PDB file of C-alpha atoms in Angstrom:
ATOM      1  CA  ALA A  26      -9.748 -11.143 -12.193  1.00 68.00           C
ATOM      2  CA  GLN A  27      -6.305 -10.409 -10.910  1.00 78.00           C
ATOM      3  CA  SER A  28      -5.975 -11.016  -7.197  1.00 89.00           C
ATOM      4  CA  VAL A  29      -3.465 -11.443  -4.431  1.00 94.00           C
ATOM      5  CA  THR A  30      -4.145 -13.782  -1.534  1.00 95.00           C
ATOM      6  CA  GLN A  31      -2.445 -13.943   1.812  1.00 96.00           C
ATOM      7  CA  PRO A  32      -3.904 -17.032   3.481  1.00 95.00           C
ATOM      8  CA  ASP A  33      -2.733 -16.198   6.983  1.00 95.00           C
ATOM      9  CA  ILE A  34      -4.476 -13.286   8.693  1.00 94.00           C
ATOM     10  CA  HIS A  35      -2.396 -13.498  11.845  1.00 96.00           C
ATOM     11  CA  ILE A  36       0.851 -15.278  12.648  1.00 97.00           C
ATOM     12  CA  THR A  37       2.664 -15.463  15.958  1.00 97.00           C
ATOM     13  CA  VAL A  38       6.299 -16.521  16.220  1.00 97.00           C
ATOM     14  CA  SER A  39       8.869 -16.407  18.967  1.00 97.00           C
ATOM     15  CA  GLU A  40      11.733 -13.981  18.785  1.00 97.00           C
ATOM     16  CA  GLY A  41      14.679 -15.640  17.063  1.00 97.00           C
ATOM     17  CA  ALA A  42      12.506 -18.129  15.216  1.00 97.00           C
ATOM     18  CA  SER A  43      12.250 -18.316  11.454  1.00 97.00           C
ATOM     19  CA  LEU A  44       9.354 -16.797   9.577  1.00 97.00           C
ATOM     20  CA  GLU A  45       7.515 -17.468   6.365  1.00 98.00           C
ATOM     21  CA  LEU A  46       4.560 -15.404   5.188  1.00 98.00           C
ATOM     22  CA  ARG A  47       2.577 -16.785   2.296  1.00 98.00           C
ATOM     23  CA  CYS A  48       1.390 -14.949  -0.788  1.00 97.00           C
ATOM     24  CA  ASN A  49      -0.329 -16.275  -3.882  1.00 96.00           C
ATOM     25  CA  TYR A  50      -1.334 -14.338  -6.953  1.00 93.00           C
ATOM     26  CA  SER A  51      -3.795 -14.934  -9.720  1.00 90.00           C
ATOM     27  CA  TYR A  52      -2.743 -13.342 -12.983  1.00 80.00           C
ATOM     28  CA  GLY A  53      -2.288 -14.462 -16.564  1.00 72.00           C
ATOM     29  CA  ALA A  54       1.258 -13.255 -16.885  1.00 75.00           C
ATOM     30  CA  THR A  55       3.962 -12.781 -14.290  1.00 72.00           C
ATOM     31  CA  PRO A  56       3.145  -9.591 -12.449  1.00 81.00           C
ATOM     32  CA  TYR A  57       5.579  -7.379 -10.693  1.00 89.00           C
ATOM     33  CA  LEU A  58       5.460  -8.529  -7.059  1.00 93.00           C
ATOM     34  CA  PHE A  59       6.137  -6.622  -3.881  1.00 94.00           C
ATOM     35  CA  TRP A  60       6.199  -7.038  -0.144  1.00 96.00           C
ATOM     36  CA  TYR A  61       5.443  -4.040   2.054  1.00 95.00           C
ATOM     37  CA  VAL A  62       5.482  -3.669   5.828  1.00 96.00           C
ATOM     38  CA  GLN A  63       3.240  -1.346   7.789  1.00 92.00           C
ATOM     39  CA  SER A  64       3.923  -0.524  11.405  1.00 88.00           C
ATOM     40  CA  PRO A  65       1.040   0.808  13.539  1.00 79.00           C
ATOM     41  CA  GLY A  66      -0.033   4.223  12.321  1.00 70.00           C
ATOM     42  CA  GLN A  67       2.682   4.273   9.686  1.00 75.00           C
ATOM     43  CA  GLY A  68       2.757   4.260   5.934  1.00 80.00           C
ATOM     44  CA  LEU A  69       3.908   1.292   3.936  1.00 89.00           C
ATOM     45  CA  GLN A  70       7.597   0.585   3.581  1.00 90.00           C
ATOM     46  CA  LEU A  71       8.898  -1.420   0.655  1.00 91.00           C
ATOM     47  CA  LEU A  72      10.736  -4.566   1.777  1.00 95.00           C
ATOM     48  CA  LEU A  73      11.552  -6.062  -1.595  1.00 94.00           C
ATOM     49  CA  LYS A  74      10.309  -6.543  -5.125  1.00 92.00           C
ATOM     50  CA  TYR A  75      10.486  -9.018  -7.971  1.00 93.00           C
ATOM     51  CA  PHE A  76      10.291  -8.054 -11.606  1.00 88.00           C
ATOM     52  CA  SER A  77      12.236 -10.799 -13.396  1.00 86.00           C
ATOM     53  CA  GLY A  78      15.475 -12.765 -13.247  1.00 88.00           C
ATOM     54  CA  ASP A  79      16.709 -14.474 -10.106  1.00 90.00           C
ATOM     55  CA  THR A  80      13.669 -15.858  -8.341  1.00 93.00           C
ATOM     56  CA  LEU A  81      15.165 -15.359  -4.886  1.00 96.00           C
ATOM     57  CA  VAL A  82      15.227 -11.692  -4.032  1.00 96.00           C
ATOM     58  CA  GLN A  83      16.833 -10.045  -1.062  1.00 97.00           C
ATOM     59  CA  GLY A  84      15.289  -7.113   0.703  1.00 96.00           C
ATOM     60  CA  ILE A  85      15.866  -4.815   3.602  1.00 95.00           C
ATOM     61  CA  LYS A  86      15.879  -5.806   7.262  1.00 95.00           C
ATOM     62  CA  GLY A  87      17.083  -9.324   6.471  1.00 97.00           C
ATOM     63  CA  PHE A  88      13.996 -10.365   4.520  1.00 98.00           C
ATOM     64  CA  GLU A  89      13.983 -12.399   1.357  1.00 98.00           C
ATOM     65  CA  ALA A  90      11.269 -13.743  -0.919  1.00 98.00           C
ATOM     66  CA  GLU A  91      11.134 -16.497  -3.490  1.00 97.00           C
ATOM     67  CA  PHE A  92       9.052 -16.355  -6.630  1.00 95.00           C
ATOM     68  CA  LYS A  93       7.691 -19.742  -7.695  1.00 95.00           C
ATOM     69  CA  ARG A  94       5.858 -19.591 -10.985  1.00 91.00           C
ATOM     70  CA  SER A  95       4.576 -23.161 -10.730  1.00 92.00           C
ATOM     71  CA  GLN A  96       2.856 -22.351  -7.462  1.00 94.00           C
ATOM     72  CA  SER A  97       1.949 -18.738  -8.289  1.00 93.00           C
ATOM     73  CA  SER A  98       3.565 -17.842  -4.999  1.00 96.00           C
ATOM     74  CA  PHE A  99       5.859 -15.177  -3.638  1.00 97.00           C
ATOM     75  CA  ASN A 100       6.481 -16.093  -0.012  1.00 98.00           C
ATOM     76  CA  LEU A 101       8.395 -13.842   2.339  1.00 98.00           C
ATOM     77  CA  ARG A 102      10.981 -15.317   4.681  1.00 98.00           C
ATOM     78  CA  LYS A 103      13.303 -14.289   7.439  1.00 98.00           C
ATOM     79  CA  PRO A 104      15.646 -16.712   9.216  1.00 97.00           C
ATOM     80  CA  SER A 105      15.447 -15.085  12.636  1.00 97.00           C
ATOM     81  CA  VAL A 106      12.820 -12.532  13.608  1.00 97.00           C
ATOM     82  CA  HIS A 107      13.304  -9.638  15.972  1.00 96.00           C
ATOM     83  CA  TRP A 108      10.695  -8.038  18.219  1.00 95.00           C
ATOM     84  CA  SER A 109      10.806  -4.979  15.969  1.00 94.00           C
ATOM     85  CA  ASP A 110       9.470  -7.073  13.080  1.00 96.00           C
ATOM     86  CA  ALA A 111       6.010  -7.084  14.634  1.00 96.00           C
ATOM     87  CA  ALA A 112       3.831  -5.310  12.059  1.00 96.00           C
ATOM     88  CA  GLU A 113       1.361  -5.839   9.249  1.00 95.00           C
ATOM     89  CA  TYR A 114       2.789  -7.302   6.060  1.00 97.00           C
ATOM     90  CA  PHE A 115       1.235  -6.819   2.658  1.00 96.00           C
ATOM     91  CA  CYS A 116       1.949  -8.652  -0.544  1.00 96.00           C
ATOM     92  CA  ALA A 117       1.075  -6.731  -3.699  1.00 94.00           C
ATOM     93  CA  ALA A 118       1.116  -7.213  -7.429  1.00 91.00           C
ATOM     94  CA  PHE A 119       1.444  -4.484 -10.036  1.00 87.00           C
ATOM     95  CA  ILE A 120      -0.966  -5.231 -12.845  1.00 80.00           C
ATOM     96  CA  GLN A 121       0.675  -3.795 -15.931  1.00 76.00           C
ATOM     97  CA  GLY A 122      -2.431  -3.605 -18.064  1.00 74.00           C
ATOM     98  CA  ALA A 123      -4.368  -1.715 -15.428  1.00 74.00           C
ATOM     99  CA  GLN A 124      -1.279   0.172 -14.203  1.00 75.00           C
ATOM    100  CA  LYS A 125      -2.178  -0.297 -10.562  1.00 81.00           C
ATOM    101  CA  LEU A 126      -1.230  -2.217  -7.449  1.00 87.00           C
ATOM    102  CA  VAL A 127      -3.454  -4.937  -6.072  1.00 90.00           C
ATOM    103  CA  PHE A 128      -2.922  -5.794  -2.424  1.00 93.00           C
ATOM    104  CA  GLY A 129      -3.406  -8.951  -0.469  1.00 94.00           C
ATOM    105  CA  GLN A 130      -5.434  -8.882   2.716  1.00 93.00           C
ATOM    106  CA  GLY A 131      -2.387  -8.527   4.878  1.00 95.00           C
ATOM    107  CA  THR A 132      -0.818 -10.721   7.565  1.00 96.00           C
ATOM    108  CA  ARG A 133      -0.398  -9.412  11.069  1.00 96.00           C
ATOM    109  CA  LEU A 134       2.820 -10.635  12.665  1.00 97.00           C
ATOM    110  CA  THR A 135       3.112 -10.877  16.425  1.00 97.00           C
ATOM    111  CA  ILE A 136       6.430 -11.669  18.073  1.00 97.00           C
ATOM    112  CA  ASN A 137       6.539 -13.491  21.397  1.00 94.00           C
ATOM    113  CA  PRO A 138       9.494 -12.647  23.626  1.00 90.00           C
TER     114      PRO A 138
ATOM    115  CA  GLY B1174      13.773   5.334  -1.632  1.00 61.00           C
ATOM    116  CA  ALA B1175      11.569   8.179  -2.707  1.00 71.00           C
ATOM    117  CA  VAL B1176       9.797  10.272  -0.060  1.00 84.00           C
ATOM    118  CA  VAL B1177       6.098  11.041   0.005  1.00 90.00           C
ATOM    119  CA  SER B1178       4.527  13.250   2.648  1.00 92.00           C
ATOM    120  CA  GLN B1179       0.918  13.711   3.652  1.00 95.00           C
ATOM    121  CA  HIS B1180      -0.772  16.481   5.537  1.00 96.00           C
ATOM    122  CA  PRO B1181      -2.440  16.402   7.919  1.00 96.00           C
ATOM    123  CA  SER B1182      -1.481  13.160   9.609  1.00 94.00           C
ATOM    124  CA  TRP B1183      -4.809  13.091  11.398  1.00 95.00           C
ATOM    125  CA  VAL B1184      -7.969  15.159  11.310  1.00 97.00           C
ATOM    126  CA  ILE B1185     -11.252  15.193  13.162  1.00 97.00           C
ATOM    127  CA  CYS B1186     -14.202  16.941  11.598  1.00 96.00           C
ATOM    128  CA  LYS B1187     -17.918  17.322  12.032  1.00 96.00           C
ATOM    129  CA  SER B1188     -20.368  15.522   9.830  1.00 97.00           C
ATOM    130  CA  GLY B1189     -21.252  17.577   6.760  1.00 96.00           C
ATOM    131  CA  THR B1190     -17.976  19.449   6.514  1.00 97.00           C
ATOM    132  CA  SER B1191     -15.264  18.970   3.907  1.00 97.00           C
ATOM    133  CA  VAL B1192     -11.704  17.921   4.544  1.00 97.00           C
ATOM    134  CA  LYS B1193      -8.700  18.316   2.275  1.00 97.00           C
ATOM    135  CA  ILE B1194      -5.718  15.953   2.432  1.00 97.00           C
ATOM    136  CA  GLU B1195      -2.461  16.831   0.709  1.00 97.00           C
ATOM    137  CA  CYS B1196       0.015  14.400  -0.758  1.00 95.00           C
ATOM    138  CA  ARG B1197       3.439  15.652  -1.792  1.00 93.00           C
ATOM    139  CA  SER B1198       6.329  13.929  -3.499  1.00 88.00           C
ATOM    140  CA  LEU B1199       9.390  15.482  -1.910  1.00 87.00           C
ATOM    141  CA  ASP B1200      12.219  14.279  -4.090  1.00 82.00           C
ATOM    142  CA  PHE B1201      10.650  13.241  -7.356  1.00 80.00           C
ATOM    143  CA  GLN B1202       8.063  14.422  -9.821  1.00 84.00           C
ATOM    144  CA  ALA B1203       4.959  12.371 -10.393  1.00 84.00           C
ATOM    145  CA  THR B1204       2.546  12.684 -13.256  1.00 86.00           C
ATOM    146  CA  THR B1205       0.492  10.001 -11.543  1.00 88.00           C
ATOM    147  CA  MET B1206      -0.304   9.448  -7.902  1.00 91.00           C
ATOM    148  CA  PHE B1207      -2.624   6.988  -6.240  1.00 93.00           C
ATOM    149  CA  TRP B1208      -5.089   7.328  -3.384  1.00 96.00           C
ATOM    150  CA  TYR B1209      -5.985   4.379  -1.171  1.00 95.00           C
ATOM    151  CA  ARG B1210      -8.372   3.844   1.669  1.00 95.00           C
ATOM    152  CA  GLN B1211      -7.686   1.456   4.523  1.00 91.00           C
ATOM    153  CA  PHE B1212     -10.240   0.405   7.109  1.00 86.00           C
ATOM    154  CA  PRO B1213      -9.014  -0.889  10.487  1.00 82.00           C
ATOM    155  CA  LYS B1214      -7.308  -4.254  10.228  1.00 79.00           C
ATOM    156  CA  GLN B1215      -7.988  -4.412   6.510  1.00 84.00           C
ATOM    157  CA  SER B1216      -6.024  -4.063   3.327  1.00 88.00           C
ATOM    158  CA  LEU B1217      -5.561  -1.038   1.121  1.00 90.00           C
ATOM    159  CA  MET B1218      -8.213  -0.418  -1.468  1.00 92.00           C
ATOM    160  CA  LEU B1219      -7.359   1.760  -4.427  1.00 92.00           C
ATOM    161  CA  MET B1220      -9.784   4.660  -4.681  1.00 95.00           C
ATOM    162  CA  ALA B1221      -8.468   6.605  -7.631  1.00 94.00           C
ATOM    163  CA  THR B1222      -5.525   7.462  -9.818  1.00 92.00           C
ATOM    164  CA  SER B1223      -4.594  11.113  -9.796  1.00 92.00           C
ATOM    165  CA  ASN B1224      -3.300  12.487 -13.097  1.00 89.00           C
ATOM    166  CA  GLU B1225      -1.371  15.734 -13.309  1.00 88.00           C
ATOM    167  CA  GLY B1226      -3.219  18.247 -15.436  1.00 86.00           C
ATOM    168  CA  SER B1227      -6.226  16.054 -16.138  1.00 88.00           C
ATOM    169  CA  LYS B1228      -9.115  14.337 -14.444  1.00 90.00           C
ATOM    170  CA  ALA B1229      -8.598  11.585 -11.945  1.00 93.00           C
ATOM    171  CA  THR B1230      -9.571   8.030 -12.740  1.00 93.00           C
ATOM    172  CA  TYR B1231     -11.831   6.533 -10.111  1.00 95.00           C
ATOM    173  CA  GLU B1232     -12.233   2.887  -9.220  1.00 93.00           C
ATOM    174  CA  GLN B1233     -15.604   1.284  -9.512  1.00 92.00           C
ATOM    175  CA  GLY B1234     -17.844   2.146  -6.612  1.00 93.00           C
ATOM    176  CA  VAL B1235     -15.964   5.284  -5.561  1.00 95.00           C
ATOM    177  CA  GLU B1236     -18.068   8.438  -5.697  1.00 94.00           C
ATOM    178  CA  LYS B1237     -16.147  11.009  -7.668  1.00 93.00           C
ATOM    179  CA  ASP B1238     -18.318  13.863  -6.428  1.00 95.00           C
ATOM    180  CA  LYS B1239     -17.629  12.908  -2.839  1.00 96.00           C
ATOM    181  CA  PHE B1240     -13.909  12.301  -3.151  1.00 97.00           C
ATOM    182  CA  LEU B1241     -12.551  15.182  -5.200  1.00 96.00           C
ATOM    183  CA  ILE B1242      -9.008  14.742  -6.455  1.00 95.00           C
ATOM    184  CA  ASN B1243      -6.844  17.511  -7.839  1.00 92.00           C
ATOM    185  CA  HIS B1244      -3.341  16.974  -9.167  1.00 92.00           C
ATOM    186  CA  ALA B1245      -2.278  20.571  -9.645  1.00 85.00           C
ATOM    187  CA  SER B1246       1.447  20.057 -10.042  1.00 90.00           C
ATOM    188  CA  LEU B1247       4.025  17.320 -10.474  1.00 89.00           C
ATOM    189  CA  THR B1248       4.613  17.215  -6.723  1.00 90.00           C
ATOM    190  CA  LEU B1249       1.174  17.758  -5.223  1.00 94.00           C
ATOM    191  CA  SER B1250      -2.072  15.847  -5.287  1.00 95.00           C
ATOM    192  CA  THR B1251      -5.025  16.597  -3.019  1.00 96.00           C
ATOM    193  CA  LEU B1252      -8.004  14.551  -1.926  1.00 97.00           C
ATOM    194  CA  THR B1253     -11.034  16.428  -0.641  1.00 97.00           C
ATOM    195  CA  VAL B1254     -13.691  14.482   1.190  1.00 97.00           C
ATOM    196  CA  THR B1255     -16.830  16.527   0.686  1.00 97.00           C
ATOM    197  CA  SER B1256     -19.817  16.514   3.027  1.00 96.00           C
ATOM    198  CA  ALA B1257     -18.091  13.991   5.223  1.00 96.00           C
ATOM    199  CA  HIS B1258     -20.080  11.410   7.144  1.00 96.00           C
ATOM    200  CA  PRO B1259     -19.009   9.025   9.905  1.00 96.00           C
ATOM    201  CA  GLU B1260     -18.743   6.176   7.403  1.00 95.00           C
ATOM    202  CA  ASP B1261     -15.993   8.146   5.642  1.00 96.00           C
ATOM    203  CA  SER B1262     -13.814   7.733   8.711  1.00 96.00           C
ATOM    204  CA  SER B1263     -10.798   5.807   7.580  1.00 95.00           C
ATOM    205  CA  PHE B1264      -7.057   5.867   6.967  1.00 94.00           C
ATOM    206  CA  TYR B1265      -6.262   7.519   3.633  1.00 96.00           C
ATOM    207  CA  ILE B1266      -2.906   6.808   2.014  1.00 95.00           C
ATOM    208  CA  CYS B1267      -1.350   8.203  -1.130  1.00 95.00           C
ATOM    209  CA  SER B1268       1.504   6.873  -3.187  1.00 92.00           C
ATOM    210  CA  GLY B1269       3.675   7.894  -6.066  1.00 88.00           C
ATOM    211  CA  PRO B1270       5.895   5.981  -8.455  1.00 81.00           C
ATOM    212  CA  GLY B1271       9.525   5.797  -7.526  1.00 64.00           C
ATOM    213  CA  GLY B1272      10.865   7.813 -10.370  1.00 56.00           C
ATOM    214  CA  GLN B1273      13.186   6.848 -13.155  1.00 51.00           C
ATOM    215  CA  GLY B1274      14.003   3.190 -13.479  1.00 47.00           C
ATOM    216  CA  SER B1275      11.254   2.038 -11.162  1.00 56.00           C
ATOM    217  CA  PRO B1276       7.989   3.421 -12.457  1.00 52.00           C
ATOM    218  CA  ASP B1277       6.156   0.397 -11.152  1.00 66.00           C
ATOM    219  CA  THR B1278       7.406   0.722  -7.598  1.00 77.00           C
ATOM    220  CA  GLN B1279       5.183   2.789  -5.413  1.00 83.00           C
ATOM    221  CA  TYR B1280       6.330   4.816  -2.439  1.00 87.00           C
ATOM    222  CA  PHE B1281       3.707   5.514   0.137  1.00 91.00           C
ATOM    223  CA  GLY B1282       2.919   8.464   2.299  1.00 92.00           C
ATOM    224  CA  PRO B1283       2.489   7.973   6.052  1.00 91.00           C
ATOM    225  CA  GLY B1284      -1.275   8.219   5.756  1.00 93.00           C
ATOM    226  CA  THR B1285      -3.984  10.514   7.104  1.00 95.00           C
ATOM    227  CA  ARG B1286      -6.423   9.286   9.695  1.00 94.00           C
ATOM    228  CA  LEU B1287      -9.817  10.911   9.227  1.00 96.00           C
ATOM    229  CA  THR B1288     -12.429  10.747  11.949  1.00 96.00           C
ATOM    230  CA  VAL B1289     -15.848  12.178  11.197  1.00 96.00           C
ATOM    231  CA  LEU B1290     -18.012  12.865  14.222  1.00 96.00           C
TER     232      LEU B1290
END
């Protein structure tokens, strides 16, 4: 079955430090991949997406993600986090056959001052 | 990006009553919209796909008679939780595709927090 896995439930980093959030997918073909961010009580905001082409994609708020087919991964990165980046981050895959999004479990990011 | 609104943003109701949640696409038309449920500190689980002018498609395990979905127009989908019980308390989120050129990109509403007493 198609699935998305985010191995880290909770990550804490210091403000100004670099960040990498992991995401792995299980799917026969290359799915469309997304990263969303959810602030407390808020809806999901799209950070970036990968459909095809350049495997390093740039998103909003200084985030980027790299698609690695050999590792079935789509990790999210940011070189220097800000306190406002504290939120829940969701990796998702659009399964074309089923025409629906499948979400990972989410990673809660805490920023230490 | 595209804008999706939900109303109400939060609602408290008594057990046994029904609650209607509206999801509107403000700047695009959507023949399909999606309804998700999110429990505290958990991920989003797709409940159903709302189809304009036809019946919704429910995910396995979702009671279609309990969660009534109506997609009356290209900009409005509604979810009615019938005979609500405390276990229905959750955060309900809708989404719609981002229009031309990005049909696979979903834009999400801000969510509706339902508390059933």
